[in-house]
Amino acid sequence: MSDSTENLMVVPSKKQKNNYQPNLITESRQMFTALEKNIVVMIINQLTIRYFEKSQPLFPNQNVEFLIPFAELSKSRNYSEIERAAKSLQLKQQGFAFTNEKGERYFKYMIPFPLVENLMSKGKMCLKITMFSGAVPYYTELGKTWTSYDYEVMRSLGSLYSKRVYEILMSHYRSDTFTYEVDHLRHILNVPETFKYFDFTRKCLDVANSEIKEKTGIEFTYEPVKKEGKRVTRLKFTKKTPLSQIESEVDASREYIQKMPIGEAVALAWQWFAGYTLNEAQKAAITDSSDKLETFLRIHTEVASGKRKNVKNATAYMVKSLGIENVKVKRKETTPKSTTPRRTGTPKAISSIIGTMSLFQPEE
DNA sequence: TTGAAGGACTCCCTGTGACT
DNA sequence: AGTCACAGGGAGTCCTTCAA
């Protein structure tokens, strides 16, 4: 296999500042070590670059190969460590399981990286990782909700819990507060069963908070909001993001929105319409114009992130910004517009393929 | 009685640097 | 490029105390 092969990516041929991944991945249970996680982060970075360059779909029904120089993985050049991580990564299973509205349970289990080997390329020892074709869509089809995080920040975080909490924080960057069931959070962070609640907070959350604050300026607090007896079952997180971080996120978001396939953009707009009291004609005016659509998504993101302050009436502000104050529903319209997104030729969002999947369920 | 909170300890992973 | 020894720190465990 030569380096010019379409589905072989050499790391780091290029680097993308921000990684994008479906929230399904963020909310999944990940059982990686820190080194394995860094490998996966590099892979997602390469997929993000390809996503922007080629748009969807990426590599339909093809395995994808990644070539990563050992020097990119560890400064120590401790090759036995890399071999151990590679061997371990090859064994990692990912599973999806969900129950639909009818109560029918569906599952899919896979090994996303079935082949890991080393080889010499251009005088450098490299790790070659093959990504299973069936796993590719789960990493590349961003769907309606995605997580964007800084690639270098993620790589610089030492603690595995810091990496995972950083991902989760960034998946909620549009809101200052969010809640998690403690059991769910422990599950997706892969916290050992032996951890007491206090161990969980100090070894996972507190460690992550201090490291993330040091590396990014983002800090968070958490407080119990629900208890069963004395047992804390739900935590409310409050996030404090510095303005520079907001700017960075808004820039990243704008970049993504501009390159988003039209079908996904329309679907995302319809999802966000729920937060406004727009009439049907105004909604149609937005989704029928690529300029208005891009502007709507951009302004929504900037307001939600806090970049645009003092917005008292979100609907009025948006309507004025888009210049659609006088767009009204025609009285004699006999066939009301559907409240669902228009059909497009673009691939389905991942969430539409797999339903209301909530999280990775590892095989017990 | 149970679970949160706190401290202390061990184990081992990871990075560093010397060396071949 | 690759091996090895070492140090530091993170991860995990266990025990005690306190309070609901």
Short mmCIF file of C-alpha atoms in Angstrom, two decimals, chain A residues 30-255:
data_model
loop_
_atom_site.label_atom_id
_atom_site.label_comp_id
_atom_site.label_asym_id
_atom_site.label_seq_id
_atom_site.Cartn_x
_atom_site.Cartn_y
_atom_site.Cartn_z
CA GLN A 30 -14.55 5.01 26.25
CA MET A 31 -12.13 2.57 27.74
CA PHE A 32 -8.96 4.02 26.29
CA THR A 33 -5.74 4.74 28.13
CA ALA A 34 -4.30 8.25 27.74
CA LEU A 35 -1.94 7.16 24.95
CA GLU A 36 -4.69 5.29 23.12
CA LYS A 37 -6.93 8.31 23.47
CA ASN A 38 -4.24 10.49 21.89
CA ILE A 39 -4.06 8.09 18.97
CA VAL A 40 -7.83 8.31 18.50
CA VAL A 41 -7.70 12.12 18.78
CA MET A 42 -5.08 12.20 15.99
CA ILE A 43 -7.29 9.99 13.87
CA ILE A 44 -10.31 12.23 14.43
CA ASN A 45 -8.18 15.25 13.49
CA GLN A 46 -7.33 13.67 10.15
CA LEU A 47 -10.98 12.74 9.59
CA THR A 48 -11.96 16.35 10.38
CA ILE A 49 -9.54 17.67 7.76
CA ARG A 50 -10.95 15.26 5.21
CA TYR A 51 -14.49 16.21 6.21
CA PHE A 52 -13.79 19.87 5.42
CA GLU A 53 -11.90 19.10 2.23
CA LYS A 54 -14.26 16.62 0.67
CA SER A 55 -17.55 16.91 2.59
CA GLN A 56 -19.62 13.83 3.20
CA PRO A 57 -19.74 10.96 2.63
CA LEU A 58 -16.22 9.97 3.57
CA PHE A 59 -14.86 6.64 2.47
CA PRO A 60 -18.15 4.85 1.76
CA ASN A 61 -17.75 1.18 2.63
CA GLN A 62 -13.98 1.44 2.82
CA ASN A 63 -11.57 0.72 5.60
CA VAL A 64 -9.40 3.75 6.31
CA GLU A 65 -5.72 3.55 7.18
CA PHE A 66 -3.69 5.95 9.28
CA LEU A 67 0.08 6.21 9.39
CA ILE A 68 1.39 7.82 12.59
CA PRO A 69 5.13 8.27 13.21
CA PHE A 70 6.14 6.94 16.62
CA ALA A 71 7.73 10.32 17.36
CA GLU A 72 4.26 11.92 17.17
CA LEU A 73 2.97 9.59 19.85
CA SER A 74 5.61 9.81 22.52
CA LYS A 75 8.59 12.04 23.13
CA SER A 76 10.19 9.29 25.10
CA ARG A 77 10.44 7.02 22.08
CA ASN A 78 9.50 4.25 24.42
CA TYR A 79 8.55 1.86 21.68
CA SER A 80 7.48 -0.95 23.94
CA GLU A 81 4.87 1.41 25.43
CA ILE A 82 3.59 2.23 21.95
CA GLU A 83 3.43 -1.43 21.04
CA ARG A 84 1.52 -2.13 24.23
CA ALA A 85 -0.94 0.69 23.47
CA ALA A 86 -1.31 -0.50 19.88
CA LYS A 87 -2.00 -4.05 20.99
CA SER A 88 -4.51 -2.84 23.53
CA LEU A 89 -6.21 -0.45 21.09
CA GLN A 90 -6.73 -3.31 18.65
CA LEU A 91 -8.71 -5.17 21.29
CA LYS A 92 -11.00 -2.29 22.24
CA GLN A 93 -14.62 -2.93 21.41
CA GLN A 94 -17.22 -0.26 20.90
CA GLY A 95 -20.87 -0.96 21.16
CA PHE A 96 -24.08 0.86 20.42
CA ALA A 97 -27.35 -0.19 21.94
CA PHE A 98 -30.67 1.55 22.08
CA THR A 99 -34.36 0.95 22.54
CA ASN A 100 -36.72 2.64 20.11
CA GLU A 101 -40.12 4.15 20.82
CA LYS A 102 -41.80 0.76 20.31
CA GLY A 103 -39.61 -0.78 22.96
CA GLU A 104 -37.59 -2.76 20.43
CA ARG A 105 -33.95 -3.12 21.37
CA TYR A 106 -31.21 -2.86 18.77
CA PHE A 107 -27.48 -3.23 19.18
CA LYS A 108 -24.27 -3.11 17.22
CA TYR A 109 -20.88 -4.11 18.54
CA MET A 110 -17.67 -3.64 16.65
CA ILE A 111 -13.92 -3.40 16.89
CA PRO A 112 -13.16 -0.04 15.22
CA PHE A 113 -9.43 -0.64 14.81
CA PRO A 114 -9.12 -4.30 13.84
CA LEU A 115 -5.58 -4.09 12.44
CA VAL A 116 -2.64 -2.32 14.06
CA GLU A 117 0.94 -2.79 12.88
CA ASN A 118 4.21 -0.95 12.65
CA LEU A 119 6.28 -0.28 9.57
CA MET A 120 9.12 1.88 8.32
CA SER A 121 8.05 4.81 6.16
CA LYS A 122 10.56 7.33 4.84
CA GLY A 123 13.11 6.24 7.41
CA LYS A 124 10.74 6.64 10.33
CA MET A 125 9.12 3.96 12.40
CA CYS A 126 5.37 4.41 12.12
CA LEU A 127 2.21 2.95 13.54
CA LYS A 128 -0.27 1.91 10.87
CA ILE A 129 -3.85 1.68 12.08
CA THR A 130 -6.73 0.36 10.02
CA MET A 131 -10.16 1.73 10.86
CA PHE A 132 -13.04 -0.64 10.12
CA SER A 133 -15.34 0.69 7.40
CA GLY A 134 -18.40 0.09 9.57
CA ALA A 135 -16.98 2.34 12.29
CA VAL A 136 -16.12 5.25 9.98
CA PRO A 137 -19.63 6.80 9.85
CA TYR A 138 -19.82 6.90 13.64
CA TYR A 139 -16.73 9.12 13.68
CA THR A 140 -17.42 11.22 10.58
CA GLU A 141 -21.14 11.90 10.25
CA LEU A 142 -21.54 14.78 12.66
CA GLY A 143 -25.31 14.98 12.45
CA LYS A 144 -27.29 17.62 14.30
CA THR A 145 -25.10 17.82 17.36
CA TRP A 146 -21.36 17.65 17.48
CA THR A 147 -18.48 18.34 19.80
CA SER A 148 -15.70 20.68 18.81
CA TYR A 149 -12.54 20.89 20.89
CA ASP A 150 -9.02 22.22 20.53
CA TYR A 151 -6.75 19.50 19.17
CA GLU A 152 -3.57 20.66 20.89
CA VAL A 153 -5.32 21.27 24.22
CA MET A 154 -6.75 17.77 24.12
CA ARG A 155 -3.35 16.27 23.42
CA SER A 156 -1.73 18.30 26.17
CA LEU A 157 -4.10 17.10 28.87
CA GLY A 158 -2.35 14.43 30.88
CA SER A 159 -5.13 12.81 32.83
CA LEU A 160 -7.50 10.59 30.92
CA TYR A 161 -10.39 11.95 32.98
CA SER A 162 -9.31 15.50 32.05
CA LYS A 163 -9.50 14.57 28.38
CA ARG A 164 -12.95 13.06 28.72
CA VAL A 165 -14.35 15.84 30.91
CA TYR A 166 -12.92 18.41 28.49
CA GLU A 167 -14.77 16.68 25.65
CA ILE A 168 -18.00 16.71 27.66
CA LEU A 169 -17.58 20.38 28.60
CA MET A 170 -17.03 21.30 24.97
CA SER A 171 -20.10 19.35 23.92
CA HIS A 172 -22.07 21.72 26.18
CA TYR A 173 -20.28 24.88 25.19
CA ARG A 174 -23.54 26.52 24.11
CA SER A 175 -24.92 26.50 27.66
CA ASP A 176 -23.44 27.52 30.97
CA THR A 177 -25.19 24.84 32.99
CA PHE A 178 -26.05 21.22 32.35
CA THR A 179 -26.86 18.19 34.46
CA TYR A 180 -25.77 14.58 34.43
CA GLU A 181 -26.97 11.51 36.23
CA VAL A 182 -24.04 10.43 38.37
CA ASP A 183 -24.31 6.81 37.24
CA HIS A 184 -24.35 7.83 33.58
CA LEU A 185 -21.38 10.11 34.03
CA ARG A 186 -19.43 7.45 35.85
CA HIS A 187 -20.34 5.02 33.09
CA ILE A 188 -19.18 7.16 30.18
CA LEU A 189 -16.02 8.20 32.04
CA ASN A 190 -15.31 4.53 32.67
CA VAL A 191 -14.88 5.14 36.40
CA PRO A 192 -14.04 1.95 38.34
CA GLU A 193 -16.90 0.45 40.34
CA THR A 194 -14.66 0.58 43.40
CA PHE A 195 -14.67 4.40 43.37
CA LYS A 196 -16.85 5.85 46.07
CA TYR A 197 -18.68 9.05 45.18
CA PHE A 198 -16.02 11.09 46.88
CA ASP A 199 -13.25 9.25 45.05
CA PHE A 200 -15.11 9.93 41.81
CA THR A 201 -15.29 13.67 42.50
CA ARG A 202 -11.72 14.17 43.64
CA LYS A 203 -10.00 11.70 41.32
CA CYS A 204 -12.03 12.50 38.22
CA LEU A 205 -13.89 15.80 38.41
CA ASP A 206 -11.51 17.80 40.61
CA VAL A 207 -8.40 16.58 38.80
CA ALA A 208 -10.02 17.37 35.46
CA ASN A 209 -11.21 20.77 36.62
CA SER A 210 -7.80 21.94 37.77
CA GLU A 211 -5.99 20.65 34.69
CA ILE A 212 -8.57 22.02 32.24
CA LYS A 213 -8.53 25.38 34.03
CA GLU A 214 -4.74 25.47 33.79
CA LYS A 215 -4.66 24.58 30.09
CA THR A 216 -7.73 26.42 28.80
CA GLY A 217 -8.99 28.89 31.38
CA ILE A 218 -12.32 27.07 31.41
CA GLU A 219 -13.45 26.10 34.87
CA PHE A 220 -16.56 24.51 36.24
CA THR A 221 -18.32 23.84 39.50
CA TYR A 222 -20.69 21.02 40.27
CA GLU A 223 -23.35 20.54 42.91
CA PRO A 224 -25.72 17.72 43.79
CA VAL A 225 -29.25 18.53 42.60
CA LYS A 226 -30.89 15.18 43.24
CA LYS A 227 -30.45 12.59 45.94
CA GLU A 228 -31.89 9.18 46.74
CA GLY A 229 -31.55 9.04 50.49
CA LYS A 230 -28.08 10.33 51.06
CA ARG A 231 -26.80 9.05 47.74
CA VAL A 232 -26.12 11.77 45.18
CA THR A 233 -27.74 10.76 41.89
CA ARG A 234 -27.57 13.89 39.77
CA LEU A 235 -25.04 16.68 39.45
CA LYS A 236 -25.52 20.15 38.04
CA PHE A 237 -22.46 21.59 36.33
CA THR A 238 -21.89 25.30 35.93
CA LYS A 239 -19.25 26.32 33.43
CA LYS A 240 -17.25 29.52 33.34
CA THR A 241 -15.63 30.23 30.01
CA PRO A 242 -13.18 33.10 29.36
CA LEU A 243 -14.08 35.47 26.53
CA SER A 244 -11.08 34.35 24.46
CA GLN A 245 -12.37 30.81 24.62
CA ILE A 246 -15.82 31.97 23.52
CA GLU A 247 -14.24 33.76 20.54
CA SER A 248 -12.32 30.64 19.62
CA GLU A 249 -15.38 28.44 19.86
CA VAL A 250 -17.52 30.84 17.87
CA ASP A 251 -14.85 30.95 15.17
CA ALA A 252 -14.68 27.18 15.11
CA SER A 253 -18.44 26.93 15.00
CA ARG A 254 -18.66 29.44 12.17
CA GLU A 255 -16.08 27.46 10.21
#
